[in-house]
JSON list of C-alpha atoms and ligand atoms in Angstrom, two decimals:
[
{"chain": "A", "resi": 84, "resn": "MET", "atom": "CA", "xyz": [-69.04, -16.50, 12.89]},
{"chain": "A", "resi": 85, "resn": "ASP", "atom": "CA", "xyz": [-69.33, -19.40, 11.43]},
{"chain": "A", "resi": 86, "resn": "ASP", "atom": "CA", "xyz": [-73.12, -20.26, 9.12]},
{"chain": "A", "resi": 87, "resn": "ILE", "atom": "CA", "xyz": [-75.21, -21.46, 11.88]},
{"chain": "A", "resi": 88, "resn": "ALA", "atom": "CA", "xyz": [-73.91, -17.92, 14.11]},
{"chain": "A", "resi": 89, "resn": "LYS", "atom": "CA", "xyz": [-75.24, -15.82, 11.19]},
{"chain": "A", "resi": 90, "resn": "LEU", "atom": "CA", "xyz": [-78.96, -17.09, 10.70]},
{"chain": "A", "resi": 91, "resn": "LYS", "atom": "CA", "xyz": [-79.39, -16.76, 14.06]},
{"chain": "A", "resi": 92, "resn": "LYS", "atom": "CA", "xyz": [-78.06, -13.30, 13.92]},
{"chain": "A", "resi": 93, "resn": "LEU", "atom": "CA", "xyz": [-79.75, -12.60, 10.47]},
{"chain": "A", "resi": 94, "resn": "ILE", "atom": "CA", "xyz": [-83.28, -14.19, 11.83]},
{"chain": "A", "resi": 95, "resn": "ASP", "atom": "CA", "xyz": [-83.08, -13.04, 15.42]},
{"chain": "A", "resi": 96, "resn": "GLU", "atom": "CA", "xyz": [-82.66, -9.09, 14.24]},
{"chain": "A", "resi": 97, "resn": "ALA", "atom": "CA", "xyz": [-85.59, -9.60, 11.55]},
{"chain": "A", "resi": 98, "resn": "LYS", "atom": "CA", "xyz": [-88.85, -8.29, 12.34]},
{"chain": "A", "resi": 99, "resn": "ASN", "atom": "CA", "xyz": [-90.59, -9.12, 9.13]},
{"chain": "A", "resi": 100, "resn": "ILE", "atom": "CA", "xyz": [-88.97, -13.06, 7.54]},
{"chain": "A", "resi": 101, "resn": "VAL", "atom": "CA", "xyz": [-90.44, -14.75, 4.82]},
{"chain": "A", "resi": 102, "resn": "PHE", "atom": "CA", "xyz": [-90.01, -18.34, 4.74]},
{"chain": "A", "resi": 103, "resn": "PHE", "atom": "CA", "xyz": [-89.90, -19.89, 1.09]},
{"chain": "A", "resi": 104, "resn": "GLY", "atom": "CA", "xyz": [-89.22, -23.56, 0.03]},
{"chain": "A", "resi": 105, "resn": "GLY", "atom": "CA", "xyz": [-89.49, -25.74, -1.88]},
{"chain": "A", "resi": 106, "resn": "ALA", "atom": "CA", "xyz": [-89.53, -29.75, -2.68]},
{"chain": "A", "resi": 107, "resn": "GLY", "atom": "CA", "xyz": [-85.47, -29.50, -0.69]},
{"chain": "A", "resi": 108, "resn": "VAL", "atom": "CA", "xyz": [-88.19, -29.06, 2.50]},
{"chain": "A", "resi": 109, "resn": "SER", "atom": "CA", "xyz": [-88.89, -32.26, 2.87]},
{"chain": "A", "resi": 110, "resn": "THR", "atom": "CA", "xyz": [-86.97, -35.09, 1.07]},
{"chain": "A", "resi": 111, "resn": "GLU", "atom": "CA", "xyz": [-85.54, -35.36, 4.50]},
{"chain": "A", "resi": 112, "resn": "SER", "atom": "CA", "xyz": [-89.04, -36.38, 5.46]},
{"chain": "A", "resi": 113, "resn": "GLY", "atom": "CA", "xyz": [-89.53, -38.66, 3.36]},
{"chain": "A", "resi": 114, "resn": "ILE", "atom": "CA", "xyz": [-90.67, -37.42, 0.27]},
{"chain": "A", "resi": 115, "resn": "LYS", "atom": "CA", "xyz": [-88.83, -37.41, -2.65]},
{"chain": "A", "resi": 116, "resn": "ASP", "atom": "CA", "xyz": [-87.84, -34.28, -4.72]},
{"chain": "A", "resi": 117, "resn": "PHE", "atom": "CA", "xyz": [-88.41, -34.05, -8.26]},
{"chain": "A", "resi": 118, "resn": "ARG", "atom": "CA", "xyz": [-85.72, -32.59, -10.63]},
{"chain": "A", "resi": 119, "resn": "SER", "atom": "CA", "xyz": [-82.35, -33.77, -8.35]},
{"chain": "A", "resi": 120, "resn": "LYS", "atom": "CA", "xyz": [-80.60, -36.96, -9.43]},
{"chain": "A", "resi": 121, "resn": "ASP", "atom": "CA", "xyz": [-82.86, -39.35, -7.32]},
{"chain": "A", "resi": 122, "resn": "GLY", "atom": "CA", "xyz": [-85.96, -37.74, -8.19]},
{"chain": "A", "resi": 123, "resn": "LEU", "atom": "CA", "xyz": [-89.58, -38.89, -9.44]},
{"chain": "A", "resi": 124, "resn": "TYR", "atom": "CA", "xyz": [-88.66, -36.85, -13.11]},
{"chain": "A", "resi": 125, "resn": "ASN", "atom": "CA", "xyz": [-85.37, -38.37, -13.12]},
{"chain": "A", "resi": 126, "resn": "LEU", "atom": "CA", "xyz": [-87.17, -42.17, -12.30]},
{"chain": "A", "resi": 127, "resn": "LYS", "atom": "CA", "xyz": [-87.77, -44.22, -15.00]},
{"chain": "A", "resi": 128, "resn": "SER", "atom": "CA", "xyz": [-91.61, -44.47, -14.93]},
{"chain": "A", "resi": 129, "resn": "LYS", "atom": "CA", "xyz": [-94.17, -47.24, -14.58]},
{"chain": "A", "resi": 130, "resn": "TYR", "atom": "CA", "xyz": [-97.27, -46.31, -16.33]},
{"chain": "A", "resi": 131, "resn": "GLY", "atom": "CA", "xyz": [-95.34, -45.72, -19.75]},
{"chain": "A", "resi": 132, "resn": "ARG", "atom": "CA", "xyz": [-95.43, -41.94, -19.50]},
{"chain": "A", "resi": 133, "resn": "PRO", "atom": "CA", "xyz": [-93.11, -39.50, -17.94]},
{"chain": "A", "resi": 134, "resn": "TYR", "atom": "CA", "xyz": [-94.66, -38.99, -14.47]},
{"chain": "A", "resi": 135, "resn": "GLU", "atom": "CA", "xyz": [-93.55, -34.83, -15.13]},
{"chain": "A", "resi": 136, "resn": "GLU", "atom": "CA", "xyz": [-96.06, -34.96, -18.19]},
{"chain": "A", "resi": 137, "resn": "MET", "atom": "CA", "xyz": [-98.47, -37.24, -15.82]},
{"chain": "A", "resi": 138, "resn": "LEU", "atom": "CA", "xyz": [-98.58, -34.90, -13.60]},
{"chain": "A", "resi": 139, "resn": "SER", "atom": "CA", "xyz": [-100.54, -31.97, -16.00]},
{"chain": "A", "resi": 140, "resn": "HIS", "atom": "CA", "xyz": [-104.32, -30.49, -16.54]},
{"chain": "A", "resi": 141, "resn": "THR", "atom": "CA", "xyz": [-104.60, -32.20, -19.50]},
{"chain": "A", "resi": 142, "resn": "PHE", "atom": "CA", "xyz": [-103.20, -35.53, -18.41]},
{"chain": "A", "resi": 143, "resn": "PHE", "atom": "CA", "xyz": [-105.65, -35.72, -15.40]},
{"chain": "A", "resi": 144, "resn": "MET", "atom": "CA", "xyz": [-108.72, -34.77, -18.07]},
{"chain": "A", "resi": 145, "resn": "SER", "atom": "CA", "xyz": [-107.85, -37.54, -20.26]},
{"chain": "A", "resi": 146, "resn": "HIS", "atom": "CA", "xyz": [-106.67, -40.24, -18.20]},
{"chain": "A", "resi": 147, "resn": "THR", "atom": "CA", "xyz": [-107.51, -39.66, -14.91]},
{"chain": "A", "resi": 148, "resn": "ASP", "atom": "CA", "xyz": [-107.84, -43.22, -13.68]},
{"chain": "A", "resi": 149, "resn": "THR", "atom": "CA", "xyz": [-104.24, -43.27, -14.21]},
{"chain": "A", "resi": 150, "resn": "PHE", "atom": "CA", "xyz": [-103.66, -40.49, -12.96]},
{"chain": "A", "resi": 151, "resn": "TYR", "atom": "CA", "xyz": [-105.18, -41.38, -10.28]},
{"chain": "A", "resi": 152, "resn": "GLU", "atom": "CA", "xyz": [-102.96, -44.94, -9.74]},
{"chain": "A", "resi": 153, "resn": "PHE", "atom": "CA", "xyz": [-99.70, -42.22, -9.89]},
{"chain": "A", "resi": 154, "resn": "TYR", "atom": "CA", "xyz": [-100.96, -40.15, -7.97]},
{"chain": "A", "resi": 155, "resn": "ARG", "atom": "CA", "xyz": [-101.54, -42.84, -4.92]},
{"chain": "A", "resi": 156, "resn": "ASP", "atom": "CA", "xyz": [-98.91, -44.40, -5.21]},
{"chain": "A", "resi": 157, "resn": "PHE", "atom": "CA", "xyz": [-96.52, -41.05, -5.88]},
{"chain": "A", "resi": 158, "resn": "MET", "atom": "CA", "xyz": [-97.51, -37.92, -4.29]},
{"chain": "A", "resi": 159, "resn": "ILE", "atom": "CA", "xyz": [-99.30, -38.94, -0.20]},
{"chain": "A", "resi": 160, "resn": "ASN", "atom": "CA", "xyz": [-97.09, -40.07, 1.61]},
{"chain": "A", "resi": 161, "resn": "LYS", "atom": "CA", "xyz": [-98.56, -40.91, 4.94]},
{"chain": "A", "resi": 162, "resn": "SER", "atom": "CA", "xyz": [-94.96, -41.48, 6.60]},
{"chain": "A", "resi": 163, "resn": "ALA", "atom": "CA", "xyz": [-94.05, -38.62, 5.93]},
{"chain": "A", "resi": 164, "resn": "LYS", "atom": "CA", "xyz": [-93.38, -36.17, 8.83]},
{"chain": "A", "resi": 165, "resn": "PRO", "atom": "CA", "xyz": [-91.98, -33.13, 9.94]},
{"chain": "A", "resi": 166, "resn": "ASN", "atom": "CA", "xyz": [-88.08, -32.68, 10.32]},
{"chain": "A", "resi": 167, "resn": "ALA", "atom": "CA", "xyz": [-86.21, -30.16, 11.69]},
{"chain": "A", "resi": 168, "resn": "ALA", "atom": "CA", "xyz": [-86.47, -27.31, 9.24]},
{"chain": "A", "resi": 169, "resn": "HIS", "atom": "CA", "xyz": [-90.08, -27.32, 9.75]},
{"chain": "A", "resi": 170, "resn": "LYS", "atom": "CA", "xyz": [-90.16, -27.64, 13.88]},
{"chain": "A", "resi": 171, "resn": "TYR", "atom": "CA", "xyz": [-87.73, -24.85, 13.55]},
{"chain": "A", "resi": 172, "resn": "LEU", "atom": "CA", "xyz": [-90.14, -22.90, 12.05]},
{"chain": "A", "resi": 173, "resn": "ALA", "atom": "CA", "xyz": [-93.81, -23.34, 13.72]},
{"chain": "A", "resi": 174, "resn": "ASN", "atom": "CA", "xyz": [-91.85, -22.52, 17.08]},
{"chain": "A", "resi": 175, "resn": "LEU", "atom": "CA", "xyz": [-90.59, -18.84, 15.24]},
{"chain": "A", "resi": 176, "resn": "GLU", "atom": "CA", "xyz": [-94.02, -18.02, 14.18]},
{"chain": "A", "resi": 177, "resn": "LYS", "atom": "CA", "xyz": [-95.04, -17.47, 18.38]},
{"chain": "A", "resi": 178, "resn": "ARG", "atom": "CA", "xyz": [-92.05, -15.14, 18.25]},
{"chain": "A", "resi": 179, "resn": "LYS", "atom": "CA", "xyz": [-91.60, -13.36, 14.90]},
{"chain": "A", "resi": 180, "resn": "ASN", "atom": "CA", "xyz": [-93.83, -11.85, 11.91]},
{"chain": "A", "resi": 181, "resn": "LEU", "atom": "CA", "xyz": [-93.29, -15.33, 10.33]},
{"chain": "A", "resi": 182, "resn": "THR", "atom": "CA", "xyz": [-95.11, -15.85, 6.16]},
{"chain": "A", "resi": 183, "resn": "ILE", "atom": "CA", "xyz": [-94.03, -18.98, 5.05]},
{"chain": "A", "resi": 184, "resn": "ILE", "atom": "CA", "xyz": [-95.04, -20.04, 1.05]},
{"chain": "A", "resi": 185, "resn": "THR", "atom": "CA", "xyz": [-94.22, -22.80, 0.56]},
{"chain": "A", "resi": 186, "resn": "GLN", "atom": "CA", "xyz": [-93.84, -25.04, -3.33]},
{"chain": "A", "resi": 187, "resn": "ASN", "atom": "CA", "xyz": [-94.82, -28.37, -1.23]},
{"chain": "A", "resi": 188, "resn": "ILE", "atom": "CA", "xyz": [-97.82, -29.97, -1.31]},
{"chain": "A", "resi": 189, "resn": "ASP", "atom": "CA", "xyz": [-97.32, -32.07, 1.66]},
{"chain": "A", "resi": 190, "resn": "GLY", "atom": "CA", "xyz": [-98.97, -30.40, 4.27]},
{"chain": "A", "resi": 191, "resn": "LEU", "atom": "CA", "xyz": [-96.18, -30.72, 6.74]},
{"chain": "A", "resi": 192, "resn": "HIS", "atom": "CA", "xyz": [-95.80, -27.10, 8.02]},
{"chain": "A", "resi": 193, "resn": "GLN", "atom": "CA", "xyz": [-98.97, -27.43, 8.93]},
{"chain": "A", "resi": 194, "resn": "GLU", "atom": "CA", "xyz": [-98.39, -30.75, 10.88]},
{"chain": "A", "resi": 195, "resn": "ALA", "atom": "CA", "xyz": [-96.14, -29.19, 12.60]},
{"chain": "A", "resi": 196, "resn": "GLY", "atom": "CA", "xyz": [-98.10, -26.44, 14.32]},
{"chain": "A", "resi": 197, "resn": "SER", "atom": "CA", "xyz": [-97.55, -23.43, 11.87]},
{"chain": "A", "resi": 198, "resn": "LYS", "atom": "CA", "xyz": [-101.10, -21.16, 11.20]},
{"chain": "A", "resi": 199, "resn": "ASN", "atom": "CA", "xyz": [-98.91, -18.46, 8.36]},
{"chain": "A", "resi": 200, "resn": "VAL", "atom": "CA", "xyz": [-98.81, -21.22, 5.27]},
{"chain": "A", "resi": 201, "resn": "LEU", "atom": "CA", "xyz": [-99.09, -19.74, 1.71]},
{"chain": "A", "resi": 202, "resn": "GLU", "atom": "CA", "xyz": [-99.66, -23.48, -0.49]},
{"chain": "A", "resi": 203, "resn": "LEU", "atom": "CA", "xyz": [-98.47, -21.97, -4.56]},
{"chain": "A", "resi": 204, "resn": "HIS", "atom": "CA", "xyz": [-99.12, -25.18, -5.29]},
{"chain": "A", "resi": 205, "resn": "GLY", "atom": "CA", "xyz": [-101.81, -26.49, -3.06]},
{"chain": "A", "resi": 206, "resn": "SER", "atom": "CA", "xyz": [-102.29, -29.85, -0.77]},
{"chain": "A", "resi": 207, "resn": "ILE", "atom": "CA", "xyz": [-102.83, -33.19, -1.02]},
{"chain": "A", "resi": 208, "resn": "HIS", "atom": "CA", "xyz": [-105.25, -32.47, 1.88]},
{"chain": "A", "resi": 209, "resn": "ARG", "atom": "CA", "xyz": [-107.67, -30.93, 0.17]},
{"chain": "A", "resi": 210, "resn": "ASN", "atom": "CA", "xyz": [-109.79, -32.40, -2.71]},
{"chain": "A", "resi": 211, "resn": "TYR", "atom": "CA", "xyz": [-112.84, -30.80, -4.43]},
{"chain": "A", "resi": 212, "resn": "CYS", "atom": "CA", "xyz": [-116.14, -32.52, -6.85]},
{"chain": "A", "resi": 213, "resn": "MET", "atom": "CA", "xyz": [-115.62, -30.77, -10.44]},
{"chain": "A", "resi": 214, "resn": "ARG", "atom": "CA", "xyz": [-119.30, -30.31, -10.58]},
{"chain": "A", "resi": 215, "resn": "CYS", "atom": "CA", "xyz": [-120.81, -29.73, -7.11]},
{"chain": "A", "resi": 216, "resn": "ASN", "atom": "CA", "xyz": [-117.28, -28.16, -5.88]},
{"chain": "A", "resi": 217, "resn": "GLU", "atom": "CA", "xyz": [-118.18, -30.26, -1.88]},
{"chain": "A", "resi": 218, "resn": "PHE", "atom": "CA", "xyz": [-114.76, -30.53, -0.28]},
{"chain": "A", "resi": 219, "resn": "TYR", "atom": "CA", "xyz": [-113.44, -33.64, 0.74]},
{"chain": "A", "resi": 220, "resn": "SER", "atom": "CA", "xyz": [-110.44, -35.07, 3.14]},
{"chain": "A", "resi": 221, "resn": "LEU", "atom": "CA", "xyz": [-107.62, -36.38, 2.13]},
{"chain": "A", "resi": 222, "resn": "SER", "atom": "CA", "xyz": [-109.02, -39.57, 4.43]},
{"chain": "A", "resi": 223, "resn": "ASP", "atom": "CA", "xyz": [-112.26, -39.01, 2.85]},
{"chain": "A", "resi": 224, "resn": "ILE", "atom": "CA", "xyz": [-111.01, -39.47, -0.16]},
{"chain": "A", "resi": 225, "resn": "GLU", "atom": "CA", "xyz": [-108.45, -42.35, 0.93]},
{"chain": "A", "resi": 226, "resn": "LYS", "atom": "CA", "xyz": [-111.40, -44.46, 0.81]},
{"chain": "A", "resi": 227, "resn": "MET", "atom": "CA", "xyz": [-112.62, -44.17, -2.29]},
{"chain": "A", "resi": 228, "resn": "ASP", "atom": "CA", "xyz": [-112.20, -45.85, -5.23]},
{"chain": "A", "resi": 229, "resn": "ASN", "atom": "CA", "xyz": [-109.14, -44.88, -7.33]},
{"chain": "A", "resi": 230, "resn": "VAL", "atom": "CA", "xyz": [-111.12, -42.10, -8.91]},
{"chain": "A", "resi": 231, "resn": "PRO", "atom": "CA", "xyz": [-112.65, -40.82, -6.33]},
{"chain": "A", "resi": 232, "resn": "ILE", "atom": "CA", "xyz": [-116.76, -39.70, -7.09]},
{"chain": "A", "resi": 233, "resn": "CYS", "atom": "CA", "xyz": [-118.55, -37.61, -5.46]},
{"chain": "A", "resi": 234, "resn": "PRO", "atom": "CA", "xyz": [-121.41, -39.32, -3.54]},
{"chain": "A", "resi": 235, "resn": "HIS", "atom": "CA", "xyz": [-124.14, -36.93, -3.46]},
{"chain": "A", "resi": 236, "resn": "CYS", "atom": "CA", "xyz": [-123.20, -35.96, -7.29]},
{"chain": "A", "resi": 237, "resn": "GLY", "atom": "CA", "xyz": [-121.43, -38.51, -8.96]},
{"chain": "A", "resi": 238, "resn": "GLY", "atom": "CA", "xyz": [-118.34, -35.90, -10.29]},
{"chain": "A", "resi": 239, "resn": "ILE", "atom": "CA", "xyz": [-115.01, -36.35, -10.39]},
{"chain": "A", "resi": 240, "resn": "ILE", "atom": "CA", "xyz": [-113.58, -35.37, -7.04]},
{"chain": "A", "resi": 241, "resn": "LYS", "atom": "CA", "xyz": [-110.32, -33.90, -7.51]},
{"chain": "A", "resi": 242, "resn": "PRO", "atom": "CA", "xyz": [-107.04, -33.23, -5.18]},
{"chain": "A", "resi": 243, "resn": "ASP", "atom": "CA", "xyz": [-106.39, -28.94, -5.29]},
{"chain": "A", "resi": 244, "resn": "VAL", "atom": "CA", "xyz": [-103.08, -29.08, -6.12]},
{"chain": "A", "resi": 245, "resn": "VAL", "atom": "CA", "xyz": [-102.01, -27.18, -8.97]},
{"chain": "A", "resi": 246, "resn": "LEU", "atom": "CA", "xyz": [-101.04, -29.22, -12.12]},
{"chain": "A", "resi": 247, "resn": "TYR", "atom": "CA", "xyz": [-99.10, -28.20, -14.97]},
{"chain": "A", "resi": 248, "resn": "GLU", "atom": "CA", "xyz": [-100.68, -26.01, -17.12]},
{"chain": "A", "resi": 249, "resn": "GLU", "atom": "CA", "xyz": [-103.07, -24.18, -14.72]},
{"chain": "A", "resi": 250, "resn": "GLY", "atom": "CA", "xyz": [-102.91, -21.64, -12.63]},
{"chain": "A", "resi": 251, "resn": "LEU", "atom": "CA", "xyz": [-101.70, -20.74, -9.77]},
{"chain": "A", "resi": 252, "resn": "ASP", "atom": "CA", "xyz": [-104.32, -19.55, -6.50]},
{"chain": "A", "resi": 253, "resn": "GLN", "atom": "CA", "xyz": [-104.54, -15.55, -7.47]},
{"chain": "A", "resi": 254, "resn": "GLU", "atom": "CA", "xyz": [-105.53, -14.71, -3.91]},
{"chain": "A", "resi": 255, "resn": "VAL", "atom": "CA", "xyz": [-102.41, -17.06, -2.94]},
{"chain": "A", "resi": 256, "resn": "LEU", "atom": "CA", "xyz": [-100.44, -14.98, -4.74]},
{"chain": "A", "resi": 257, "resn": "LYS", "atom": "CA", "xyz": [-101.16, -12.15, -3.36]},
{"chain": "A", "resi": 258, "resn": "ALA", "atom": "CA", "xyz": [-101.00, -12.60, 0.04]},
{"chain": "A", "resi": 259, "resn": "SER", "atom": "CA", "xyz": [-96.85, -13.71, -1.33]},
{"chain": "A", "resi": 260, "resn": "VAL", "atom": "CA", "xyz": [-96.39, -10.62, -2.65]},
{"chain": "A", "resi": 261, "resn": "ASP", "atom": "CA", "xyz": [-97.67, -8.89, 0.47]},
{"chain": "A", "resi": 262, "resn": "ALA", "atom": "CA", "xyz": [-95.74, -11.41, 2.56]},
{"chain": "A", "resi": 263, "resn": "ILE", "atom": "CA", "xyz": [-92.17, -10.53, -0.19]},
{"chain": "A", "resi": 264, "resn": "GLU", "atom": "CA", "xyz": [-92.80, -6.68, -0.26]},
{"chain": "A", "resi": 265, "resn": "LYS", "atom": "CA", "xyz": [-92.96, -6.79, 2.95]},
{"chain": "A", "resi": 266, "resn": "ALA", "atom": "CA", "xyz": [-89.93, -8.51, 4.41]},
{"chain": "A", "resi": 267, "resn": "ASP", "atom": "CA", "xyz": [-86.67, -7.78, 6.23]},
{"chain": "A", "resi": 268, "resn": "LEU", "atom": "CA", "xyz": [-85.61, -10.97, 5.93]},
{"chain": "A", "resi": 269, "resn": "ILE", "atom": "CA", "xyz": [-85.90, -13.67, 2.60]},
{"chain": "A", "resi": 270, "resn": "ILE", "atom": "CA", "xyz": [-84.94, -17.59, 3.69]},
{"chain": "A", "resi": 271, "resn": "ILE", "atom": "CA", "xyz": [-84.92, -19.44, 0.06]},
{"chain": "A", "resi": 272, "resn": "ALA", "atom": "CA", "xyz": [-84.75, -23.33, 0.75]},
{"chain": "A", "resi": 273, "resn": "GLY", "atom": "CA", "xyz": [-85.18, -26.89, -0.94]},
{"chain": "A", "resi": 274, "resn": "THR", "atom": "CA", "xyz": [-85.52, -25.54, -4.49]},
{"chain": "A", "resi": 275, "resn": "SER", "atom": "CA", "xyz": [-83.94, -24.36, -7.64]},
{"chain": "A", "resi": 276, "resn": "LEU", "atom": "CA", "xyz": [-85.73, -21.82, -8.68]},
{"chain": "A", "resi": 277, "resn": "SER", "atom": "CA", "xyz": [-86.88, -23.88, -11.86]},
{"chain": "A", "resi": 278, "resn": "VAL", "atom": "CA", "xyz": [-90.62, -22.76, -11.34]},
{"chain": "A", "resi": 279, "resn": "TYR", "atom": "CA", "xyz": [-92.20, -20.39, -13.09]},
{"chain": "A", "resi": 280, "resn": "PRO", "atom": "CA", "xyz": [-94.34, -18.86, -11.55]},
{"chain": "A", "resi": 281, "resn": "ALA", "atom": "CA", "xyz": [-93.68, -19.24, -8.26]},
{"chain": "A", "resi": 282, "resn": "ALA", "atom": "CA", "xyz": [-90.00, -18.53, -8.96]},
{"chain": "A", "resi": 283, "resn": "GLY", "atom": "CA", "xyz": [-90.32, -15.32, -9.99]},
{"chain": "A", "resi": 284, "resn": "LEU", "atom": "CA", "xyz": [-91.81, -14.41, -6.42]},
{"chain": "A", "resi": 285, "resn": "ILE", "atom": "CA", "xyz": [-88.56, -13.57, -4.98]},
{"chain": "A", "resi": 286, "resn": "TYR", "atom": "CA", "xyz": [-87.46, -10.50, -6.78]},
{"chain": "A", "resi": 287, "resn": "TYR", "atom": "CA", "xyz": [-90.92, -8.38, -4.97]},
{"chain": "A", "resi": 288, "resn": "TYR", "atom": "CA", "xyz": [-87.86, -8.60, -2.50]},
{"chain": "A", "resi": 289, "resn": "ARG", "atom": "CA", "xyz": [-86.93, -5.70, -1.56]},
{"chain": "A", "resi": 290, "resn": "GLY", "atom": "CA", "xyz": [-84.65, -6.04, 1.72]},
{"chain": "A", "resi": 291, "resn": "SER", "atom": "CA", "xyz": [-80.37, -6.79, 1.87]},
{"chain": "A", "resi": 292, "resn": "ASN", "atom": "CA", "xyz": [-80.92, -9.59, 3.30]},
{"chain": "A", "resi": 293, "resn": "ILE", "atom": "CA", "xyz": [-81.81, -12.57, 1.79]},
{"chain": "A", "resi": 294, "resn": "VAL", "atom": "CA", "xyz": [-80.07, -15.85, 3.08]},
{"chain": "A", "resi": 295, "resn": "ILE", "atom": "CA", "xyz": [-80.17, -19.36, 1.23]},
{"chain": "A", "resi": 296, "resn": "ILE", "atom": "CA", "xyz": [-80.43, -22.78, 2.14]},
{"chain": "A", "resi": 297, "resn": "ASN", "atom": "CA", "xyz": [-79.46, -25.11, -0.49]},
{"chain": "A", "resi": 298, "resn": "LYS", "atom": "CA", "xyz": [-77.73, -28.92, -1.01]},
{"chain": "A", "resi": 299, "resn": "ASP", "atom": "CA", "xyz": [-76.37, -26.82, -4.28]},
{"chain": "A", "resi": 300, "resn": "HIS", "atom": "CA", "xyz": [-75.00, -23.33, -5.37]},
{"chain": "A", "resi": 301, "resn": "LEU", "atom": "CA", "xyz": [-77.76, -21.50, -6.04]},
{"chain": "A", "resi": 302, "resn": "PRO", "atom": "CA", "xyz": [-76.57, -18.90, -8.75]},
{"chain": "A", "resi": 303, "resn": "LEU", "atom": "CA", "xyz": [-78.98, -15.50, -8.24]},
{"chain": "A", "resi": 304, "resn": "THR", "atom": "CA", "xyz": [-78.45, -12.09, -9.41]},
{"chain": "A", "resi": 305, "resn": "ARG", "atom": "CA", "xyz": [-78.66, -10.72, -6.22]},
{"chain": "A", "resi": 306, "resn": "ASN", "atom": "CA", "xyz": [-76.58, -9.56, -3.52]},
{"chain": "A", "resi": 307, "resn": "VAL", "atom": "CA", "xyz": [-77.42, -12.27, -1.48]},
{"chain": "A", "resi": 308, "resn": "ALA", "atom": "CA", "xyz": [-76.22, -12.52, 3.08]},
{"chain": "A", "resi": 309, "resn": "LEU", "atom": "CA", "xyz": [-76.22, -15.81, 3.40]},
{"chain": "A", "resi": 310, "resn": "GLU", "atom": "CA", "xyz": [-76.09, -19.20, 1.43]},
{"chain": "A", "resi": 311, "resn": "ILE", "atom": "CA", "xyz": [-75.57, -22.39, 2.64]},
{"chain": "A", "resi": 312, "resn": "ASN", "atom": "CA", "xyz": [-75.28, -25.31, 1.36]},
{"chain": "A", "resi": 313, "resn": "ALA", "atom": "CA", "xyz": [-76.19, -28.09, 3.19]},
{"chain": "A", "resi": 314, "resn": "PRO", "atom": "CA", "xyz": [-79.52, -30.16, 3.71]},
{"chain": "A", "resi": 315, "resn": "VAL", "atom": "CA", "xyz": [-82.13, -27.89, 4.89]},
{"chain": "A", "resi": 316, "resn": "GLY", "atom": "CA", "xyz": [-83.49, -30.31, 8.06]},
{"chain": "A", "resi": 317, "resn": "GLU", "atom": "CA", "xyz": [-80.28, -30.52, 9.32]},
{"chain": "A", "resi": 318, "resn": "THR", "atom": "CA", "xyz": [-78.84, -26.62, 9.24]},
{"chain": "A", "resi": 319, "resn": "PHE", "atom": "CA", "xyz": [-81.97, -26.36, 11.42]},
{"chain": "A", "resi": 320, "resn": "LYS", "atom": "CA", "xyz": [-81.28, -28.98, 13.44]},
{"chain": "A", "resi": 321, "resn": "LYS", "atom": "CA", "xyz": [-78.73, -27.56, 14.59]},
{"chain": "A", "resi": 322, "resn": "LEU", "atom": "CA", "xyz": [-79.67, -23.39, 14.67]},
{"chain": "A", "resi": 323, "resn": "GLU", "atom": "CA", "xyz": [-82.09, -24.82, 16.72]},
{"chain": "A", "resi": 324, "resn": "ASN", "atom": "CA", "xyz": [-79.02, -26.81, 19.47]},
{"chain": "A", "resi": 325, "resn": "GLY", "atom": "CA", "xyz": [-77.14, -24.06, 18.75]},
{"chain": "A", "resi": 326, "resn": "ILE", "atom": "CA", "xyz": [-74.25, -25.37, 16.73]},
{"chain": "B", "resi": 260, "resn": "ZN", "atom": "ZN1", "xyz": [-120.12, -33.38, -6.59]}
]
């Protein structure tokens, strides 16, 4: 049996599935990842500071203007569209108990139609006034000046994305642990599992079926049922087409 047939069988036989995804799930939608050879952190910064540092809470608070220039340039990608992986998972949710746990902030799973999505690192689609907590959508802040200011109270609006030095949302974390503990199949896709605490979540998995779909080999200390070293979207496209 080839890898795609094995993947299909594992999905068909599973009752509770967790899809745990990272940046590699969205690269085929045109969104840059962070750590790969061509990733954002390996680009020369336009702003004289490493991009990784610019995604920290300290940088946001101390250089809000530069943060937003960078954020608007690199983090908001309006032309990105869901790829075959996002679409397959949206359909899968209609016939399986599926929880998507994503490290991505692009909202592409929801755009594809998925409902049960836990966003560990937040979303560019939600923004909050730091003073009065008023909610703003992405299109709201796109209409505002570089540093978006709350029209109600004059406070600075911050994207609801988890920056370095910030904690993860406890409810999202708890729901992720619950889903992973109940899962009989976990598909780990497009992630190097190098960002904690997100990466540590997979150790709550108690089942025996771990699938990895990632361009590069992922060394896990657990038994892996199936590892496919290929782009995530391409793999789901093959699965959709049954080849
Ligand atoms: Zn406000």
